[in-house]
mmCIF file of C-alpha atoms in Angstrom:
data_model
loop_
_atom_site.group_PDB
_atom_site.id
_atom_site.type_symbol
_atom_site.label_atom_id
_atom_site.label_comp_id
_atom_site.label_asym_id
_atom_site.label_seq_id
_atom_site.Cartn_x
_atom_site.Cartn_y
_atom_site.Cartn_z
ATOM 1 C CA MET R 1 92.995 152.719 -11.812
ATOM 2 C CA LYS R 2 90.786 151.541 -14.686
ATOM 3 C CA LYS R 3 87.684 151.239 -12.510
ATOM 4 C CA SER R 4 85.429 153.117 -14.934
ATOM 5 C CA TRP R 5 87.327 152.299 -18.118
ATOM 6 C CA LEU R 6 84.612 150.063 -19.592
ATOM 7 C CA ALA R 7 81.757 152.260 -18.407
ATOM 8 C CA VAL R 8 82.974 155.585 -19.729
ATOM 9 C CA LEU R 9 83.831 156.614 -23.265
ATOM 10 C CA LEU R 10 85.950 159.707 -23.748
ATOM 11 C CA VAL R 11 85.441 161.388 -27.083
ATOM 12 C CA PHE R 12 88.102 163.887 -28.017
ATOM 13 C CA ALA R 13 87.168 166.498 -30.609
ATOM 14 C CA ILE R 14 90.510 168.094 -31.301
ATOM 15 C CA ALA R 15 90.798 171.515 -32.904
ATOM 16 C CA LEU R 16 94.112 172.837 -34.173
ATOM 17 C CA CYS R 17 94.642 176.503 -33.479
ATOM 18 C CA GLY R 18 93.023 178.485 -36.264
ATOM 19 C CA CYS R 19 92.510 175.406 -38.459
ATOM 20 C CA GLY R 20 89.141 174.081 -37.310
ATOM 21 C CA GLN R 21 90.271 170.444 -37.694
ATOM 22 C CA THR R 22 88.693 167.793 -35.490
ATOM 23 C CA ALA R 23 89.243 164.121 -34.751
ATOM 24 C CA ASP R 24 87.274 161.628 -36.807
ATOM 25 C CA GLU R 25 83.696 161.283 -35.620
ATOM 26 C CA GLY R 26 83.195 158.182 -33.517
ATOM 27 C CA ASP R 27 86.883 157.849 -32.578
ATOM 28 C CA ASP R 28 86.873 155.879 -29.316
ATOM 29 C CA ASN R 29 90.651 155.627 -28.885
ATOM 30 C CA PRO R 30 91.600 157.023 -25.463
ATOM 31 C CA SER R 31 94.811 158.397 -27.006
ATOM 32 C CA SER R 32 93.783 160.420 -30.060
ATOM 33 C CA THR R 33 96.093 162.202 -32.472
ATOM 34 C CA GLN R 34 95.283 164.886 -35.024
ATOM 35 C CA GLY R 35 98.056 166.806 -36.737
ATOM 36 C CA ALA R 36 100.644 167.918 -34.192
ATOM 37 C CA TRP R 37 98.372 167.525 -31.150
ATOM 38 C CA GLN R 38 98.012 164.368 -29.085
ATOM 39 C CA VAL R 39 95.686 163.583 -26.188
ATOM 40 C CA THR R 40 96.712 160.818 -23.805
ATOM 41 C CA ASP R 41 94.379 159.483 -21.132
ATOM 42 C CA LEU R 42 96.428 158.956 -17.954
ATOM 43 C CA GLY R 43 93.493 157.253 -16.226
ATOM 44 C CA LEU R 44 92.032 158.048 -12.844
ATOM 45 C CA CYS R 45 94.424 159.661 -10.395
ATOM 46 C CA THR R 46 93.122 157.101 -7.885
ATOM 47 C CA ASP R 47 90.441 154.423 -7.818
ATOM 48 C CA THR R 48 90.492 153.827 -4.071
ATOM 49 C CA VAL R 49 88.029 156.579 -3.133
ATOM 50 C CA ALA R 50 84.501 157.487 -4.253
ATOM 51 C CA ALA R 51 83.963 159.670 -7.316
ATOM 52 C CA ASN R 52 83.102 162.749 -5.249
ATOM 53 C CA ALA R 53 86.456 162.503 -3.425
ATOM 54 C CA ARG R 54 88.389 162.389 -6.718
ATOM 55 C CA MET R 55 87.455 165.942 -7.768
ATOM 56 C CA PRO R 56 90.758 167.355 -9.163
ATOM 57 C CA TRP R 57 90.474 170.853 -7.704
ATOM 58 C CA ASP R 58 93.988 171.894 -8.701
ATOM 59 C CA LEU R 59 97.048 170.579 -10.531
ATOM 60 C CA ALA R 60 100.716 171.487 -10.125
ATOM 61 C CA VAL R 61 103.936 170.329 -11.797
ATOM 62 C CA SER R 62 107.268 170.073 -9.978
ATOM 63 C CA ASP R 63 110.473 168.228 -10.924
ATOM 64 C CA GLY R 64 108.872 166.145 -13.664
ATOM 65 C CA LYS R 65 105.914 165.063 -11.551
ATOM 66 C CA LEU R 66 102.263 166.075 -11.602
ATOM 67 C CA TYR R 67 100.510 166.640 -8.274
ATOM 68 C CA VAL R 68 96.705 166.530 -7.998
ATOM 69 C CA GLY R 69 94.738 168.132 -5.167
ATOM 70 C CA ILE R 70 91.576 166.078 -4.584
ATOM 71 C CA GLY R 71 88.908 165.564 -1.915
ATOM 72 C CA ASP R 72 85.396 166.619 -0.944
ATOM 73 C CA TYR R 73 85.072 168.890 2.074
ATOM 74 C CA THR R 74 81.272 168.950 1.812
ATOM 75 C CA THR R 75 80.802 165.252 2.565
ATOM 76 C CA ASN R 76 84.085 165.043 4.515
ATOM 77 C CA SER R 77 86.022 162.458 2.539
ATOM 78 C CA GLY R 78 89.384 162.754 4.309
ATOM 79 C CA PRO R 79 92.078 161.890 5.059
ATOM 80 C CA THR R 80 93.226 163.011 1.625
ATOM 81 C CA SER R 81 96.012 161.582 -0.496
ATOM 82 C CA ILE R 82 97.835 164.097 -2.691
ATOM 83 C CA ARG R 83 98.127 162.130 -5.905
ATOM 84 C CA CYS R 84 101.301 162.075 -7.983
ATOM 85 C CA TYR R 85 101.981 161.076 -11.593
ATOM 86 C CA ASP R 86 105.627 160.367 -12.467
ATOM 87 C CA GLU R 87 106.530 161.148 -16.076
ATOM 88 C CA MET R 88 109.484 158.763 -15.943
ATOM 89 C CA THR R 89 107.644 155.677 -14.676
ATOM 90 C CA LYS R 90 104.187 156.616 -16.107
ATOM 91 C CA GLU R 91 102.635 155.537 -12.816
ATOM 92 C CA TRP R 92 100.295 157.019 -10.216
ATOM 93 C CA SER R 93 101.141 156.987 -6.519
ATOM 94 C CA SER R 94 100.428 158.830 -3.288
ATOM 95 C CA SER R 95 102.934 161.545 -2.433
ATOM 96 C CA GLY R 96 101.496 161.754 1.060
ATOM 97 C CA THR R 97 98.251 161.638 3.031
ATOM 98 C CA VAL R 98 97.089 164.708 4.939
ATOM 99 C CA ARG R 99 94.526 165.207 7.714
ATOM 100 C CA GLN R 100 92.345 167.471 5.571
ATOM 101 C CA GLU R 101 89.096 166.677 3.777
ATOM 102 C CA ALA R 102 90.483 168.180 0.548
ATOM 103 C CA ILE R 103 93.363 170.020 -1.083
ATOM 104 C CA ALA R 104 91.638 172.768 -3.061
ATOM 105 C CA ARG R 105 94.630 174.792 -4.262
ATOM 106 C CA PHE R 106 98.391 174.732 -4.765
ATOM 107 C CA VAL R 107 100.386 177.967 -4.528
ATOM 108 C CA ARG R 108 104.044 178.867 -4.905
ATOM 109 C CA LEU R 109 105.586 180.942 -2.150
ATOM 110 C CA ASP R 110 109.183 182.025 -2.613
ATOM 111 C CA GLY R 111 109.575 179.329 -5.284
ATOM 112 C CA GLN R 112 108.258 176.552 -3.040
ATOM 113 C CA LEU R 113 105.161 174.478 -3.832
ATOM 114 C CA ILE R 114 102.558 174.646 -1.045
ATOM 115 C CA ALA R 115 99.316 172.633 -0.759
ATOM 116 C CA LEU R 116 96.522 174.465 1.066
ATOM 117 C CA GLY R 117 94.423 172.298 3.374
ATOM 118 C CA THR R 118 90.628 172.549 3.288
ATOM 119 C CA ASP R 119 88.675 171.435 6.355
ATOM 120 C CA PRO R 120 90.751 169.603 8.991
ATOM 121 C CA MET R 121 89.343 166.241 10.036
ATOM 122 C CA ASP R 122 89.353 167.240 13.701
ATOM 123 C CA SER R 123 88.892 170.476 15.607
ATOM 124 C CA GLY R 124 92.540 171.407 15.281
ATOM 125 C CA ALA R 125 94.217 173.801 12.914
ATOM 126 C CA ALA R 126 93.907 173.962 9.152
ATOM 127 C CA ASP R 127 97.302 173.009 7.767
ATOM 128 C CA CYS R 128 99.334 173.950 4.724
ATOM 129 C CA TYR R 129 101.946 171.542 3.389
ATOM 130 C CA LEU R 130 105.358 172.057 1.793
ATOM 131 C CA LEU R 131 106.650 169.747 -0.926
ATOM 132 C CA LYS R 132 110.242 168.744 -0.198
ATOM 133 C CA ASP R 133 112.099 165.827 -1.753
ATOM 134 C CA GLY R 134 108.858 164.443 -3.166
ATOM 135 C CA THR R 135 106.936 164.346 0.127
ATOM 136 C CA TRP R 136 104.709 166.778 2.026
ATOM 137 C CA GLY R 137 105.460 168.212 5.446
ATOM 138 C CA ILE R 138 103.738 170.849 7.572
ATOM 139 C CA TYR R 139 104.449 174.373 6.314
ATOM 140 C CA SER R 140 102.030 176.249 8.582
ATOM 141 C CA SER R 141 99.102 175.551 10.913
ATOM 142 C CA ILE R 142 96.321 178.081 11.431
ATOM 143 C CA SER R 143 94.295 177.564 14.594
ATOM 144 C CA GLY R 144 90.625 178.482 14.350
ATOM 145 C CA ALA R 145 90.686 178.114 10.561
ATOM 146 C CA LEU R 146 88.287 175.712 8.893
ATOM 147 C CA HIS R 147 89.732 176.109 5.404
ATOM 148 C CA VAL R 148 92.729 177.701 3.697
ATOM 149 C CA PHE R 149 91.786 178.960 0.248
ATOM 150 C CA ASP R 150 94.720 181.157 -0.832
ATOM 151 C CA ALA R 151 98.085 182.518 0.282
ATOM 152 C CA GLU R 152 100.251 185.421 -0.871
ATOM 153 C CA MET R 153 103.554 186.924 0.201
ATOM 154 C CA HIS R 154 103.344 190.683 0.701
ATOM 155 C CA ASP R 155 105.545 193.215 2.472
ATOM 156 C CA GLY R 156 107.426 190.755 4.685
ATOM 157 C CA SER R 157 104.443 188.594 5.648
ATOM 158 C CA ILE R 158 102.482 185.636 4.314
ATOM 159 C CA TYR R 159 98.770 186.408 4.105
ATOM 160 C CA TYR R 160 96.259 183.544 4.169
ATOM 161 C CA GLY R 161 92.655 183.680 2.983
ATOM 162 C CA ILE R 162 90.693 181.333 5.224
ATOM 163 C CA GLY R 163 87.245 180.104 6.170
ATOM 164 C CA CYS R 164 87.038 181.053 9.826
ATOM 165 C CA GLU R 165 85.290 180.297 13.063
ATOM 166 C CA ASN R 166 83.891 183.107 15.206
ATOM 167 C CA GLY R 167 86.603 185.157 16.807
ATOM 168 C CA ARG R 168 88.954 185.029 13.812
ATOM 169 C CA SER R 169 89.234 187.233 10.775
ATOM 170 C CA ALA R 170 88.954 185.746 7.296
ATOM 171 C CA VAL R 171 92.530 186.887 6.626
ATOM 172 C CA VAL R 172 95.482 186.073 8.863
ATOM 173 C CA LYS R 173 99.137 186.838 8.322
ATOM 174 C CA GLN R 174 102.423 185.443 9.560
ATOM 175 C CA ASP R 175 105.500 187.648 9.820
ATOM 176 C CA ILE R 176 108.239 185.876 7.856
ATOM 177 C CA ALA R 177 111.055 187.120 10.098
ATOM 178 C CA THR R 178 109.494 186.524 13.523
ATOM 179 C CA GLY R 179 106.852 183.849 12.801
ATOM 180 C CA GLU R 180 104.251 185.929 14.672
ATOM 181 C CA TRP R 181 100.601 185.484 13.659
ATOM 182 C CA THR R 182 98.118 188.360 13.388
ATOM 183 C CA ASP R 183 94.476 188.589 12.376
ATOM 184 C CA VAL R 184 93.952 191.209 9.674
ATOM 185 C CA ALA R 185 90.671 193.085 10.036
ATOM 186 C CA LEU R 186 88.252 193.666 7.166
ATOM 187 C CA MET R 187 86.816 197.167 7.611
ATOM 188 C CA LYS R 188 83.542 198.401 6.157
ATOM 189 C CA GLY R 189 81.921 201.679 7.125
ATOM 190 C CA GLY R 190 84.676 202.293 9.680
ATOM 191 C CA VAL R 191 83.967 199.150 11.731
ATOM 192 C CA SER R 192 85.124 195.542 11.719
ATOM 193 C CA TYR R 193 82.972 193.769 9.130
ATOM 194 C CA ILE R 194 83.662 190.301 10.550
ATOM 195 C CA ALA R 195 82.678 191.388 14.074
ATOM 196 C CA ALA R 196 79.441 192.871 12.722
ATOM 197 C CA LEU R 197 78.611 189.681 10.827
ATOM 198 C CA GLU R 198 79.226 187.521 13.893
ATOM 199 C CA LYS R 199 76.406 189.365 15.676
ATOM 200 C CA MET R 200 73.931 188.219 13.010
ATOM 201 C CA GLU R 201 72.142 184.925 13.654
ATOM 202 C CA ASN R 202 71.722 183.915 10.016
ATOM 203 C CA VAL R 203 75.394 184.066 8.967
ATOM 204 C CA HIS R 204 76.641 180.615 8.009
ATOM 205 C CA GLY R 205 80.186 181.091 6.705
ATOM 206 C CA LYS R 206 82.859 183.775 6.321
ATOM 207 C CA ARG R 207 85.581 183.141 3.757
ATOM 208 C CA VAL R 208 88.301 184.850 1.756
ATOM 209 C CA TYR R 209 88.672 182.811 -1.420
ATOM 210 C CA ASP R 210 91.299 184.851 -3.266
ATOM 211 C CA LEU R 211 94.223 187.161 -2.569
ATOM 212 C CA PHE R 212 95.871 189.313 -5.237
ATOM 213 C CA SER R 213 99.302 190.918 -4.839
ATOM 214 C CA VAL R 214 99.889 193.362 -7.703
ATOM 215 C CA ASN R 215 101.636 196.712 -8.202
ATOM 216 C CA GLY R 216 102.610 196.827 -4.517
ATOM 217 C CA LYS R 217 98.989 196.422 -3.411
ATOM 218 C CA LEU R 218 97.124 193.503 -1.838
ATOM 219 C CA PHE R 219 93.433 192.764 -2.470
ATOM 220 C CA CYS R 220 91.131 190.081 -1.114
ATOM 221 C CA VAL R 221 87.829 188.548 -2.241
ATOM 222 C CA PHE R 222 85.482 187.996 0.719
ATOM 223 C CA SER R 223 82.354 185.844 0.628
ATOM 224 C CA CYS R 224 79.642 185.441 3.243
ATOM 225 C CA ALA R 225 76.978 182.726 3.214
ATOM 226 C CA TYR R 226 73.656 183.029 5.004
ATOM 227 C CA THR R 227 71.309 180.334 6.282
ATOM 228 C CA THR R 228 68.704 181.685 3.853
ATOM 229 C CA GLY R 229 70.873 180.481 0.956
ATOM 230 C CA LYS R 230 72.026 183.973 0.038
ATOM 231 C CA THR R 231 75.730 184.449 -0.696
ATOM 232 C CA THR R 232 77.497 187.790 -0.979
ATOM 233 C CA MET R 233 80.902 188.601 -2.456
ATOM 234 C CA GLU R 234 82.885 191.753 -1.714
ATOM 235 C CA PHE R 235 86.323 193.135 -2.546
ATOM 236 C CA PHE R 236 88.767 194.744 -0.112
ATOM 237 C CA GLU R 237 92.183 196.451 -0.399
ATOM 238 C CA LEU R 238 94.908 196.365 2.241
ATOM 239 C CA SER R 239 95.459 199.810 3.748
ATOM 240 C CA GLY R 240 97.863 199.956 6.657
ATOM 241 C CA ASP R 241 97.058 197.096 9.016
ATOM 242 C CA ALA R 242 93.554 196.323 7.716
ATOM 243 C CA PHE R 243 91.647 195.558 4.535
ATOM 244 C CA VAL R 244 89.236 198.335 3.528
ATOM 245 C CA PHE R 245 86.038 197.769 1.531
ATOM 246 C CA ARG R 246 86.263 198.674 -2.157
ATOM 247 C CA GLN R 247 83.272 197.203 -3.986
ATOM 248 C CA ALA R 248 80.482 194.623 -3.779
ATOM 249 C CA LEU R 249 79.743 192.084 -6.474
ATOM 250 C CA VAL R 250 76.108 193.209 -6.679
ATOM 251 C CA ASN R 251 77.274 196.680 -7.756
ATOM 252 C CA THR R 252 79.197 195.287 -10.733
ATOM 253 C CA GLN R 253 78.055 193.687 -13.959
ATOM 254 C CA MET R 254 79.952 190.517 -13.138
ATOM 255 C CA GLU R 255 78.179 187.308 -14.069
ATOM 256 C CA MET R 256 78.348 184.040 -12.168
ATOM 257 C CA LYS R 257 78.362 180.829 -14.208
ATOM 258 C CA LYS R 258 78.692 177.196 -13.216
ATOM 259 C CA PRO R 259 79.928 174.153 -15.177
ATOM 260 C CA VAL R 260 76.410 172.735 -14.929
ATOM 261 C CA LYS R 261 73.225 173.661 -13.108
ATOM 262 C CA ASN R 262 73.384 173.296 -9.311
ATOM 263 C CA GLN R 263 77.134 172.687 -9.365
ATOM 264 C CA VAL R 264 79.431 174.429 -6.908
ATOM 265 C CA LEU R 265 80.711 177.870 -7.855
ATOM 266 C CA LEU R 266 84.343 177.835 -8.899
ATOM 267 C CA ASN R 267 86.808 180.651 -8.366
ATOM 268 C CA ALA R 268 89.980 181.021 -10.380
ATOM 269 C CA ASP R 269 92.405 183.923 -10.243
ATOM 270 C CA ALA R 270 95.600 185.156 -11.887
ATOM 271 C CA VAL R 271 97.828 188.212 -12.074
ATOM 272 C CA TYR R 272 99.067 188.967 -15.578
ATOM 273 C CA GLU R 273 100.775 192.087 -16.950
ATOM 274 C CA ASN R 274 99.986 194.046 -13.759
ATOM 275 C CA SER R 275 96.257 193.315 -13.923
ATOM 276 C CA CYS R 276 94.113 190.954 -11.844
ATOM 277 C CA TYR R 277 91.914 188.374 -13.527
ATOM 278 C CA ILE R 278 89.111 186.634 -11.674
ATOM 279 C CA SER R 279 86.668 184.016 -12.853
ATOM 280 C CA LEU R 280 83.292 183.459 -11.275
ATOM 281 C CA GLY R 281 82.468 181.387 -14.312
ATOM 282 C CA GLY R 282 82.631 184.546 -16.426
ATOM 283 C CA LEU R 283 86.119 186.106 -16.757
ATOM 284 C CA TYR R 284 86.881 189.655 -15.625
ATOM 285 C CA LYS R 285 89.895 191.958 -15.491
ATOM 286 C CA THR R 286 90.487 194.670 -12.918
ATOM 287 C CA GLU R 287 93.279 196.862 -11.587
ATOM 288 C CA ASP R 288 91.529 198.438 -8.604
ATOM 289 C CA PHE R 289 88.613 196.061 -7.750
ATOM 290 C CA VAL R 290 86.167 198.882 -8.392
ATOM 291 C CA ARG R 291 85.919 198.692 -12.166
ATOM 292 C CA PHE R 292 85.718 195.258 -13.810
ATOM 293 C CA ASP R 293 86.082 194.699 -17.558
ATOM 294 C CA LYS R 294 84.562 191.541 -18.972
ATOM 295 C CA ILE R 295 86.783 189.336 -21.131
ATOM 296 C CA ASP R 296 84.708 187.716 -23.861
ATOM 297 C CA VAL R 297 85.568 184.022 -24.070
ATOM 298 C CA PRO R 298 84.608 182.714 -27.555
ATOM 299 C CA ASN R 299 82.801 179.539 -26.452
ATOM 300 C CA ASN R 300 80.803 181.523 -23.853
ATOM 301 C CA GLY R 301 81.521 178.735 -21.409
ATOM 302 C CA CYS R 302 82.351 178.568 -17.724
ATOM 303 C CA VAL R 303 85.981 179.532 -17.078
ATOM 304 C CA THR R 304 87.143 176.921 -14.581
ATOM 305 C CA ASP R 305 90.871 177.661 -14.335
ATOM 306 C CA LEU R 306 93.517 180.273 -15.174
ATOM 307 C CA LEU R 307 97.230 179.697 -15.659
ATOM 308 C CA VAL R 308 100.196 182.054 -16.022
ATOM 309 C CA ASP R 309 103.337 180.410 -17.370
ATOM 310 C CA GLY R 310 106.162 182.913 -17.736
ATOM 311 C CA THR R 311 104.935 185.507 -20.239
ATOM 312 C CA ASP R 312 101.970 183.370 -21.358
ATOM 313 C CA PHE R 313 98.442 183.464 -19.938
ATOM 314 C CA TYR R 314 96.082 180.526 -20.512
ATOM 315 C CA ILE R 315 92.354 180.105 -19.885
ATOM 316 C CA LEU R 316 90.382 176.853 -19.465
ATOM 317 C CA SER R 317 86.692 177.031 -20.372
ATOM 318 C CA THR R 318 83.967 174.384 -20.483
ATOM 319 C CA VAL R 319 80.354 174.276 -21.641
ATOM 320 C CA GLN R 320 77.852 171.442 -21.384
ATOM 321 C CA ASP R 321 76.559 170.134 -24.720
ATOM 322 C CA GLY R 322 73.990 167.403 -24.161
ATOM 323 C CA GLU R 323 75.661 164.568 -22.292
ATOM 324 C CA MET R 324 79.164 165.806 -23.132
ATOM 325 C CA HIS R 325 81.261 168.831 -22.262
ATOM 326 C CA GLN R 326 83.052 170.946 -24.854
ATOM 327 C CA ASN R 327 86.325 172.231 -23.405
ATOM 328 C CA VAL R 328 88.742 174.799 -24.818
ATOM 329 C CA ILE R 329 92.198 175.977 -23.790
ATOM 330 C CA TYR R 330 92.796 179.599 -24.824
ATOM 331 C CA LYS R 331 95.921 181.733 -24.818
ATOM 332 C CA MET R 332 95.637 185.465 -24.267
ATOM 333 C CA ALA R 333 96.889 187.306 -27.361
ATOM 334 C CA ASP R 334 96.579 191.064 -27.829
ATOM 335 C CA GLY R 335 94.105 191.225 -24.976
ATOM 336 C CA LYS R 336 91.791 188.537 -26.368
ATOM 337 C CA PRO R 337 91.549 184.767 -25.816
ATOM 338 C CA ALA R 338 92.794 182.844 -28.877
ATOM 339 C CA GLU R 339 91.938 179.155 -29.147
ATOM 340 C CA VAL R 340 94.848 176.782 -28.643
ATOM 341 C CA PHE R 341 93.101 173.436 -28.310
ATOM 342 C CA ALA R 342 89.534 172.108 -28.079
ATOM 343 C CA PHE R 343 88.304 168.695 -26.950
ATOM 344 C CA SER R 344 85.201 166.929 -25.646
ATOM 345 C CA SER R 345 84.869 164.887 -22.471
ATOM 346 C CA ALA R 346 82.187 163.114 -20.470
ATOM 347 C CA THR R 347 82.506 165.571 -17.596
ATOM 348 C CA ALA R 348 83.846 169.100 -17.278
ATOM 349 C CA ALA R 349 87.501 170.137 -17.569
ATOM 350 C CA LEU R 350 88.022 171.483 -14.060
ATOM 351 C CA SER R 351 91.739 172.278 -13.749
ATOM 352 C CA PHE R 352 94.948 172.363 -15.769
ATOM 353 C CA ALA R 353 98.701 172.771 -15.457
ATOM 354 C CA LYS R 354 101.519 173.422 -17.903
ATOM 355 C CA CYS R 355 104.155 170.816 -18.661
ATOM 356 C CA ALA R 356 107.176 171.069 -20.937
ATOM 357 C CA ASP R 357 105.367 169.911 -24.083
ATOM 358 C CA GLY R 358 101.759 170.864 -23.379
ATOM 359 C CA PHE R 359 99.176 170.593 -20.609
ATOM 360 C CA TYR R 360 97.690 168.301 -18.018
ATOM 361 C CA VAL R 361 93.908 168.597 -17.612
ATOM 362 C CA GLY R 362 91.838 167.305 -14.683
ATOM 363 C CA LEU R 363 88.244 166.218 -15.345
ATOM 364 C CA GLY R 364 85.463 166.621 -12.806
ATOM 365 C CA GLY R 365 82.588 168.831 -11.799
ATOM 366 C CA ALA R 366 79.618 167.842 -13.937
ATOM 367 C CA VAL R 367 78.228 165.833 -11.037
ATOM 368 C CA PHE R 368 80.036 164.803 -7.876
ATOM 369 C CA ALA R 369 79.259 161.137 -8.523
ATOM 370 C CA HIS R 370 80.470 161.038 -12.137
ATOM 371 C CA ALA R 371 82.675 158.031 -12.868
ATOM 372 C CA ASP R 372 85.194 160.202 -14.735
ATOM 373 C CA ASN R 373 85.876 162.558 -11.836
ATOM 374 C CA GLY R 374 89.617 162.496 -11.272
ATOM 375 C CA ARG R 375 90.498 161.390 -14.798
ATOM 376 C CA ILE R 376 93.632 163.179 -15.982
ATOM 377 C CA LEU R 377 94.489 163.927 -19.612
ATOM 378 C CA LYS R 378 97.834 164.935 -21.045
ATOM 379 C CA ILE R 379 97.662 167.160 -24.119
ATOM 380 C CA THR R 380 100.931 167.548 -25.971
ATOM 381 C CA TYR R 381 102.189 169.356 -29.039
ATOM 382 C CA SER R 382 105.120 168.393 -31.241
ATOM 383 C CA GLU R 383 106.581 170.192 -34.245
#
């Protein structure tokens, strides 16, 4: 677990909220303390796979344990171990190995923690996994799906945003009462948008990355990739039995950012106080997916993750500064991000989760081969 310990130096520049205090320059202690804040390096979540397969796409906390979704579905690094850190024993372990190339997102459905599978290792279904008694079992299997990117409960069904093969929609739903599966059409100009795209020779991928259930409505974020390298993003609203086109990204002022040049685009989403927040690097707020209001993040960085914890809404932002990354956790206050904690790291802060006394932060994303990919920090606050 200390594979890159001697090769990598983590420098933590710690800023107390509103105080502008930082750790002493040149502090090379992996556990740094300044005032009431403390950063503890929990090491790599695993050292048994290559750096690209340690990308910590998402973090989740359940029953005193941290779960880390890792993998690389571009180079096909599966099977994938869902990593677990036990607060009692202070040790890393595998909570289960799944037949997916990556776990890109955790969601909670009816209070249960679900891991969404990205890219099955064979031609079978894309699976989602339920955490029960500390282990993962099959929650659902979606035939014809290459990836599962999001899931939401809405009006008696579970809706899944997927990456699909021809013949399937990019949204499928399962009736909770009967278990019946149905493809949900995406309609644009009165016709099936997916069917129209499948007739085009240069379409490479069809995906719904995000689903938003808010104010009794359900929205989805659809992306299409072309062999020319062009990627489009469009927003749809559920109306009756189908999603209906609302707006295209190109018709908004939304700005795409990346942690570093040529890095993969990251999506993060949240619903807070009856509004939808979406990050494409820049952070935006919307209620109808027609009008988008930009949220100015003070460090002007790439927003890599969003987190709602009860009545609190947190934002994780990173910006490259030379060979280091400057990362900030913000808390939304009076409609504006207020700095909670700032720190530096050798690679980007990619994901975070709330624990009882602070946050876990997953590092990764500057480059797929970075030795610090999969390093997990714990940031705690004490009175």
